[in-house]
């Protein structure tokens, strides 16, 4: 800890005044010269009566610096006309080593006796340095004491009744102190990202579908979507079936008949799948494998209207698949789904609405790749160019719902329904830099991550 910090913490106990003073000190080389003489004096002392070869002189430790200084002080001279090279001779009998004398004054603490220009000259020669010393002048304060009494922070009933409060010292209130952070609820990152997606759909004029049923009959999850009963996705390995209640009971009877017919014999210009459609299979309850089951229910409801009106629907909710768990897959995740129904919509409308939707997410470079879904034709996977990864990554799935799905519901001919879907987890993991889905969902989630994660802004 520093003196300043201690002083600041004990304001009334002691008073402190900061003082600075400056003085001169010898450097290492300066101390050496004060001890043994300047380089030029050492050179002078090294030259005998009959002189010294210059080459020999230069070999002395002080030779180079001392030679030129002694020459300019006219203490020595050089004679060139000699055997073996130039020779150096003394020019005077005695010398006065002024540099050493000045440094000795400083060593004795008498630097005040030197002139300012001398000191600066010696400083330039790196023989002196000026040192600044900061110190505190400490005196007793008003509340000076050698024992520290702890100040009371609370006036208790006991202090009042006994009167002991009179002898106590109370701590002053600190109105600038921040209170303790309140413990409050925190939104999970998935919910923060969901809020942003919901906002985007609402800006685009979409209405949210009711997705509050995790359990769905195979009929709405698969059959109404023209997904054949032998389709591999209906296998135990991909779908969770319910054991209790295992079967659903209520279906719109005439619609169910039309679904059965389109699967077995076709119709509406389709050949159907030509297999023996079984009600037993359609009644099996499952954990919904996609929110497209909800879209199917909503489109059926729309078809029951007296007169068709165009709609834009969306949903963001949980779906379940019997997946092998790994770093990026869980048995449940969230789907984001958009559906638009109107007369005469084309693939161009689908691409346009996808462009608009993804632009609002900050994703502008899109590519479409032909794909397959039992309920859409044509179908397209959506790819976007990931600037960080420098490659195209899949961001969604889309398509135009088949007539075999829409016409049995009773939607008018000429009405097209375009739709797309994506997962909520993927953009959330990218946005929050989470690599393993188990750090986002499940019992291994670090709650501090949930508390600390900021609001989501998808467009920045
Ligand atoms: N239901 C599809 C899926 O599970 C997504 C999708 C929705 C595809 C709508 C096309 C149209 O991936």
XYZ file of C-alpha atoms in Angstrom, residues 100 162 199 218 269 299 312 322 345 379:
10
model
C 37.366 15.891 -9.683
C -28.917 1.740 28.221
C -39.658 -8.618 -33.504
C -49.013 -38.373 -36.162
C -53.649 -34.167 -60.341
C -53.832 -23.692 -42.632
C -48.704 -14.364 -42.792
C -34.792 -38.850 -31.189
C -47.414 -16.711 -54.866
C -37.909 -27.199 -51.819
